Short mmCIF file of C-alpha atoms in Angstrom, two decimals:
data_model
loop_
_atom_site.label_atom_id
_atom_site.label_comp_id
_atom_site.label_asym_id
_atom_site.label_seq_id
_atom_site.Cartn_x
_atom_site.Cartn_y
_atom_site.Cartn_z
CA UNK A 26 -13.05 -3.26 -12.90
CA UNK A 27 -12.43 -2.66 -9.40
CA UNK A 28 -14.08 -5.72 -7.99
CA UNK A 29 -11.92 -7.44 -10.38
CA UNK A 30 -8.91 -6.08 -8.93
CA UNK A 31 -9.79 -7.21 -5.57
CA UNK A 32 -10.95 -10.54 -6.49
CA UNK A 33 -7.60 -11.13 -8.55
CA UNK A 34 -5.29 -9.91 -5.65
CA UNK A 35 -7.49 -11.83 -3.43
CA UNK A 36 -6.63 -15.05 -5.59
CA UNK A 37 -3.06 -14.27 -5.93
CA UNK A 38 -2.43 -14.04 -2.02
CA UNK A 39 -4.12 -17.29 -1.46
CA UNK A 40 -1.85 -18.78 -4.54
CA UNK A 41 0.92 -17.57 -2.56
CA UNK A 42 0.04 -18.93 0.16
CA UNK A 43 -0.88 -22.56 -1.31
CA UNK A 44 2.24 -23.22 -3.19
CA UNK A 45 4.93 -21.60 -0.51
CA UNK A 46 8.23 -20.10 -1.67
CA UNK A 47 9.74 -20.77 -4.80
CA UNK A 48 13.17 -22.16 -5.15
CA UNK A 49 13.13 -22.14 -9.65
CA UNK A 50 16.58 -20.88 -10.95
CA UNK A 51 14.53 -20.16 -14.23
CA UNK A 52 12.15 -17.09 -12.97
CA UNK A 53 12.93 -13.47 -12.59
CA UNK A 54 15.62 -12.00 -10.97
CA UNK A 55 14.92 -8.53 -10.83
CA UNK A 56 18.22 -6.22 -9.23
CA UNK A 57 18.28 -3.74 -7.19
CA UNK A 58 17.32 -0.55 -8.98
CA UNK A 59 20.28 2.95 -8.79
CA UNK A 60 19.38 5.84 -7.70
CA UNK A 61 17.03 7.88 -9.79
CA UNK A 62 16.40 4.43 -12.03
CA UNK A 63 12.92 3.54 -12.79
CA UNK A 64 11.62 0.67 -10.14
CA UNK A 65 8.77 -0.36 -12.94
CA UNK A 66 8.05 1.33 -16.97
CA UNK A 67 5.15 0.91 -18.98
CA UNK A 68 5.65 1.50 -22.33
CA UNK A 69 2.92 1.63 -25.20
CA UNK A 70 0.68 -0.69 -22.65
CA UNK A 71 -2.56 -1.43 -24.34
CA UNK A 72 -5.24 -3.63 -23.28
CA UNK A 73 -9.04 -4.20 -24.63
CA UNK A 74 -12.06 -6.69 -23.43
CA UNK A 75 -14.39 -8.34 -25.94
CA UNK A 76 -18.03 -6.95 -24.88
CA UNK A 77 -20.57 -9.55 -26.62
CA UNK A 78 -19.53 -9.00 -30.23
CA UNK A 79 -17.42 -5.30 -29.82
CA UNK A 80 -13.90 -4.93 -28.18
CA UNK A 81 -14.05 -2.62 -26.05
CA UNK A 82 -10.01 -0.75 -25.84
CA UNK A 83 -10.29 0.40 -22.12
CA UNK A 84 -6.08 1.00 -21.87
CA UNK A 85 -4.68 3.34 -24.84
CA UNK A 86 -0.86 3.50 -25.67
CA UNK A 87 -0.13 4.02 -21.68
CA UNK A 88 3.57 5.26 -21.29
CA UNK A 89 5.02 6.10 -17.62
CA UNK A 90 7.56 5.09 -14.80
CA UNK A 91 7.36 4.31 -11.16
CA UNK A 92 10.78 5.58 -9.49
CA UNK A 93 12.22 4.96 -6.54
CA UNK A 94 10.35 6.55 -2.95
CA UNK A 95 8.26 8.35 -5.29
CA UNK A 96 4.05 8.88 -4.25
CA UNK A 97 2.43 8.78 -8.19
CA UNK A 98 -1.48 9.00 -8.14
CA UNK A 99 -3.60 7.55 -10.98
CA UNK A 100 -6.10 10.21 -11.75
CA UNK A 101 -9.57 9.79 -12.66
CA UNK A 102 -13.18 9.32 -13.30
CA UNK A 103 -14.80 5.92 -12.91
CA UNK A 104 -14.11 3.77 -16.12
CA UNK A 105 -11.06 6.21 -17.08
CA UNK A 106 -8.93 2.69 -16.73
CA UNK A 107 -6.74 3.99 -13.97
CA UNK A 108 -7.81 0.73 -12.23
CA UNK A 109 -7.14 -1.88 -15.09
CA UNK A 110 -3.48 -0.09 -15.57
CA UNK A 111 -3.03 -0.76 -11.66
CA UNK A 112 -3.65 -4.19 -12.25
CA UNK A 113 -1.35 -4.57 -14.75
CA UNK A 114 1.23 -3.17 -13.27
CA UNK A 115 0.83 -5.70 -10.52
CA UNK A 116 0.73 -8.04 -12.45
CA UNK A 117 -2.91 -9.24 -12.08
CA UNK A 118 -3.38 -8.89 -15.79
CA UNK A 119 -1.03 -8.20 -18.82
CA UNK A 120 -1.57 -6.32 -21.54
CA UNK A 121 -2.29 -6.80 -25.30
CA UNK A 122 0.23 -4.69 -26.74
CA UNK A 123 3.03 -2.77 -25.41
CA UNK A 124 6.09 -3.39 -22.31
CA UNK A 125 6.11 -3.49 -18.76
CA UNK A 126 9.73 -4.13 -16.82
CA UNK A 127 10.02 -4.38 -13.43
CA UNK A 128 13.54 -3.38 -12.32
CA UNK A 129 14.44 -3.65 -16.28
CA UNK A 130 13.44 -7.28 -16.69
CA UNK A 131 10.25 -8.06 -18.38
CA UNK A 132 6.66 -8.05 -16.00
CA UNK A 133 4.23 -8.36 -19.34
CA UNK A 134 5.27 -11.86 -20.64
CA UNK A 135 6.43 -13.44 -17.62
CA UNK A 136 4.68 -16.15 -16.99
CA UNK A 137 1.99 -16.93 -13.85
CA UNK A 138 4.88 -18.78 -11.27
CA UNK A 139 7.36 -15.45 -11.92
CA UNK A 140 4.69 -13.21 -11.44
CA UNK A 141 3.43 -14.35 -8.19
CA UNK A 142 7.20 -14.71 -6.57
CA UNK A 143 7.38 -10.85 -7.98
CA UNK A 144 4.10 -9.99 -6.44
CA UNK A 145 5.03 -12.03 -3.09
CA UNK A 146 8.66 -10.47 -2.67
CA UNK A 147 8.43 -6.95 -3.81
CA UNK A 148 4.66 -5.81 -4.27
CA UNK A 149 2.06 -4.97 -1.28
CA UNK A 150 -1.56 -4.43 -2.39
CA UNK A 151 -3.80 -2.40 -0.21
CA UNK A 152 -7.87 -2.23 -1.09
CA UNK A 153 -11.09 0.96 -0.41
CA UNK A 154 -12.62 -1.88 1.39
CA UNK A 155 -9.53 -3.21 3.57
CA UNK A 156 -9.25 -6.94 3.21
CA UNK A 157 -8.84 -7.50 6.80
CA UNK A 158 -9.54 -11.01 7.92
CA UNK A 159 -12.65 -10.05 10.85
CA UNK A 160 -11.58 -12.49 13.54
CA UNK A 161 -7.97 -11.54 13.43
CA UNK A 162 -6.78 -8.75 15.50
CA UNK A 163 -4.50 -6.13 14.24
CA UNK A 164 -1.46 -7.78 15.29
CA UNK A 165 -2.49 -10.77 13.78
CA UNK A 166 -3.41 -9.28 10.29
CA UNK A 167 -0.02 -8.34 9.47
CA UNK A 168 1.62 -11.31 11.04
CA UNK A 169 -0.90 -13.29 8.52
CA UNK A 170 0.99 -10.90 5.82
CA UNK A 171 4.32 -12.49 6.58
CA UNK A 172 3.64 -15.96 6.83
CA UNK A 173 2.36 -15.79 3.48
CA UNK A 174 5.84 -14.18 2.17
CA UNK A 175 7.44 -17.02 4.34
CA UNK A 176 9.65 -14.60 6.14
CA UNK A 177 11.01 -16.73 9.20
CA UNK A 178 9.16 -16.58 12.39
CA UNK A 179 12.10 -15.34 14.28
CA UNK A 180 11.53 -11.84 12.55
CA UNK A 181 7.57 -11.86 12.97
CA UNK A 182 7.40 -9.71 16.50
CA UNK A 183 9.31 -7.08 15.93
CA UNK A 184 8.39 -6.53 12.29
CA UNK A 185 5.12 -6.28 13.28
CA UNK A 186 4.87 -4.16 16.39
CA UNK A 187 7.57 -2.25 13.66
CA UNK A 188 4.87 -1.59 11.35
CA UNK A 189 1.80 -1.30 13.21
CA UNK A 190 3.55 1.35 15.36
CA UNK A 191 5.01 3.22 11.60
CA UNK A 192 1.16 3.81 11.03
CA UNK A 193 0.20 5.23 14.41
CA UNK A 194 -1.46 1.65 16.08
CA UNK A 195 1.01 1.49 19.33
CA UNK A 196 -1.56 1.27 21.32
CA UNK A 197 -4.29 -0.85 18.95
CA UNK A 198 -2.65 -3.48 18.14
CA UNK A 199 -4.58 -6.34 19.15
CA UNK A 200 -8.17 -5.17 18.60
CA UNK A 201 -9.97 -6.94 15.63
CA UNK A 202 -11.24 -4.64 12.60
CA UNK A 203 -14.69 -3.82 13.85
CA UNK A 204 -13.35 -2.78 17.12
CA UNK A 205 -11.17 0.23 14.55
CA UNK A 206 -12.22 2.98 12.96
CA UNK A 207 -12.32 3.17 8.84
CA UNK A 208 -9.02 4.86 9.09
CA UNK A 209 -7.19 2.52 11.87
CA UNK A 210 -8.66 -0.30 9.91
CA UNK A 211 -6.91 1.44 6.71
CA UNK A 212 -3.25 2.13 8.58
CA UNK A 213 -3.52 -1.73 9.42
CA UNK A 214 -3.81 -2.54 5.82
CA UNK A 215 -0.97 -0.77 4.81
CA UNK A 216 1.14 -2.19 8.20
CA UNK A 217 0.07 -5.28 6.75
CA UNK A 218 0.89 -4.63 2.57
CA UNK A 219 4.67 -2.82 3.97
CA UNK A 220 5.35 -6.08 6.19
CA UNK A 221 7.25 -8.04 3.95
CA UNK A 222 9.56 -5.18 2.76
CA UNK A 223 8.01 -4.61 -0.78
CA UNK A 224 9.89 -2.03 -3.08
CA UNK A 225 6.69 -1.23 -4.47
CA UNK A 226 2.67 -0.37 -3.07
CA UNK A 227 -0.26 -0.41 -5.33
CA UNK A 228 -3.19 0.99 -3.34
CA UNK A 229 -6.98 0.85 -5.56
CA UNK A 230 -9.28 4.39 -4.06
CA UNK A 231 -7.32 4.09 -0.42
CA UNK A 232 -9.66 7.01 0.64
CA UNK A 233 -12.18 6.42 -0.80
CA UNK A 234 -14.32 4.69 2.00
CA UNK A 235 -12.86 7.78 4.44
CA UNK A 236 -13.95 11.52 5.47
CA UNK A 237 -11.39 14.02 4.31
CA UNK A 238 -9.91 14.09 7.76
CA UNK A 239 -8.84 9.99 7.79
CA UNK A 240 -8.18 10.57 4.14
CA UNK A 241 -5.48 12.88 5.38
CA UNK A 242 -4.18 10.67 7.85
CA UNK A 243 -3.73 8.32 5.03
CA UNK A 244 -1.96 9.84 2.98
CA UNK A 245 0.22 11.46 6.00
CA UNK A 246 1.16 7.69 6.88
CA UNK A 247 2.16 7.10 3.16
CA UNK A 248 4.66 9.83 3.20
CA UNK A 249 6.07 8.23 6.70
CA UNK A 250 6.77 5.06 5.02
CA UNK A 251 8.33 5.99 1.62
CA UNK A 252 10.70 8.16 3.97
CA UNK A 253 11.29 5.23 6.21
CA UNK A 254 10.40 2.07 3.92
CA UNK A 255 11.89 3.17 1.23
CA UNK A 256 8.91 2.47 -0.85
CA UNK A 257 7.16 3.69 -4.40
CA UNK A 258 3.60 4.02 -3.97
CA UNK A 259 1.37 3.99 -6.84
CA UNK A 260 -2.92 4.77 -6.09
CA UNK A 261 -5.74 5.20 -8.09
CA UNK A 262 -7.85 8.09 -7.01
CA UNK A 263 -10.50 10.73 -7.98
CA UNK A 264 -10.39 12.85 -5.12
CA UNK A 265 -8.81 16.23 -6.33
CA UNK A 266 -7.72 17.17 -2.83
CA UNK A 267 -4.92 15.06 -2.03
CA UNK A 268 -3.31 15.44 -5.36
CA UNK A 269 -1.05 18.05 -3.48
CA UNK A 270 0.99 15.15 -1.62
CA UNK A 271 1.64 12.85 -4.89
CA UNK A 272 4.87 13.01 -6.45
CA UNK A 273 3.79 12.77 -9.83
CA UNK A 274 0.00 12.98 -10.88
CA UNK A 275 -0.96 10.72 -14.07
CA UNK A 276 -4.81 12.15 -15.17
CA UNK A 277 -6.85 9.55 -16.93
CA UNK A 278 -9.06 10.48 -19.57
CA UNK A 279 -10.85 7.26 -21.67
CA UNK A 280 -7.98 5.24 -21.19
CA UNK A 281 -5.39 7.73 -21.62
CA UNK A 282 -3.11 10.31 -19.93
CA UNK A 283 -3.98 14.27 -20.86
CA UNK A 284 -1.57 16.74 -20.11
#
């Protein structure tokens, strides 16, 4: 499932991209969340795949929240589900049974045009394997990020050098991904998935591709930008060490939480 979480983010950038910024008075208009109020809630989720003739029920009766500048980690072994309920809660994929609201207002039955202005204005996605364009230099990267959220050129520079210096690339801004390490190359994908002022982060394995001591860095430079962003992050993961730094720790057993 995680190669179909890439390829659907992938495909909902790109449809960003293609058909610009919205300007329909009939899609969502989620509010600012108070204090303490959930950002997202997922209630009863459920969602199954037919498998030749058998339907296979990968998401059971999911319940949780996603509050504000909160780090929540998705626990789990592969094919637990942790990675199908991250795509749902972006939005990549909706459920067969059961709620999701972002900001109170119904995510599961919007429909595709709502979803992507949702995913454009207030979501970042960042991927185990990147998703850095190759030619493009750092800088470049997450400038790419906000011409695709249509944020006006006049506020391009300095968000950028903003973010790339927030994850520790001052100095590394313009060299192109293969001239990084696997952890500079990671801090440029989140510069890039913070750029257009999401409320919320989805991150699929982050560490995954790292040793324990970029892992670290990682998840050091997620704490930074909750502080300072004023993010929620929400990341799949099975590595039991950085548990210690999440918020909230969901544990995925066959498509459902254990206590």
């Amino acid at each position: 499932m995680k190669g179909w979480f890439r390829r659907n983010a992938a495909s909902a950038i790109l449809d960003d991209t293609v058909h610009g910024t919205e300007t329909a008075t009939d899609t969502l208009q989620p509010e600012e969340p108070s204090s303490g109020e959930p950002i997202l809630t997922v209630h009863n989720v459920e969602r199954s795949f037919q498998v030749g003739g058998e339907k296979l029920h990968v998401l059971k009766s999911i319940t949780m929240e996603l509050r504000p500048q909160q780090l929540v980690m998705l626990k789990g072994r592969s094919g637990s589900g942790k990675t199908t309920l991250l795509n749902i809660i972006g939005g990549l994929d909706q459920p067969n049974r059961g709620e999701v609201l972002f900001r109170g207002h119904p995510f599961h039955s919007a429909g595709d045009d709502e979803r992507t202005r949702i995913r454009r204005r207030d979501i970042g996605f960042i991927f185990q394997s990147f998703a850095l364009l190759p030619l493009l230099s750092a800088w470049e990267n997450v400038e790419l990020s906000l011409r695709m959220a249509g944020t006006p050129k006049s506020e391009w520079k300095p968000r950028v050098q903003h973010c790339l210096e927030l994850v520790g690339l001052g100095r590394r801004m313009h060299h192109r991904p293969f001239e990084l390490s696997g952890g500079e190359q990671q801090r440029v994908a989140i510069a890039k998935a913070i750029a257009h002022r999401p409320c919320l982060l989805l991150a699929d394995e982050p560490t995954a591709e790292l040793d324990s001591q970029m892992g670290a860095q990682v998840m050091a430079v997620f704490r930074d930008i909750i502080r300072s962003e004023r993010v929620t992050i929400c990341m799949t993961t099975h590595d039991p060490t950085i548990l210690e730094v999440a918020d909230h720790v969901y544990e995925m057993v066959d498509g459902t939480f254990i206590s």
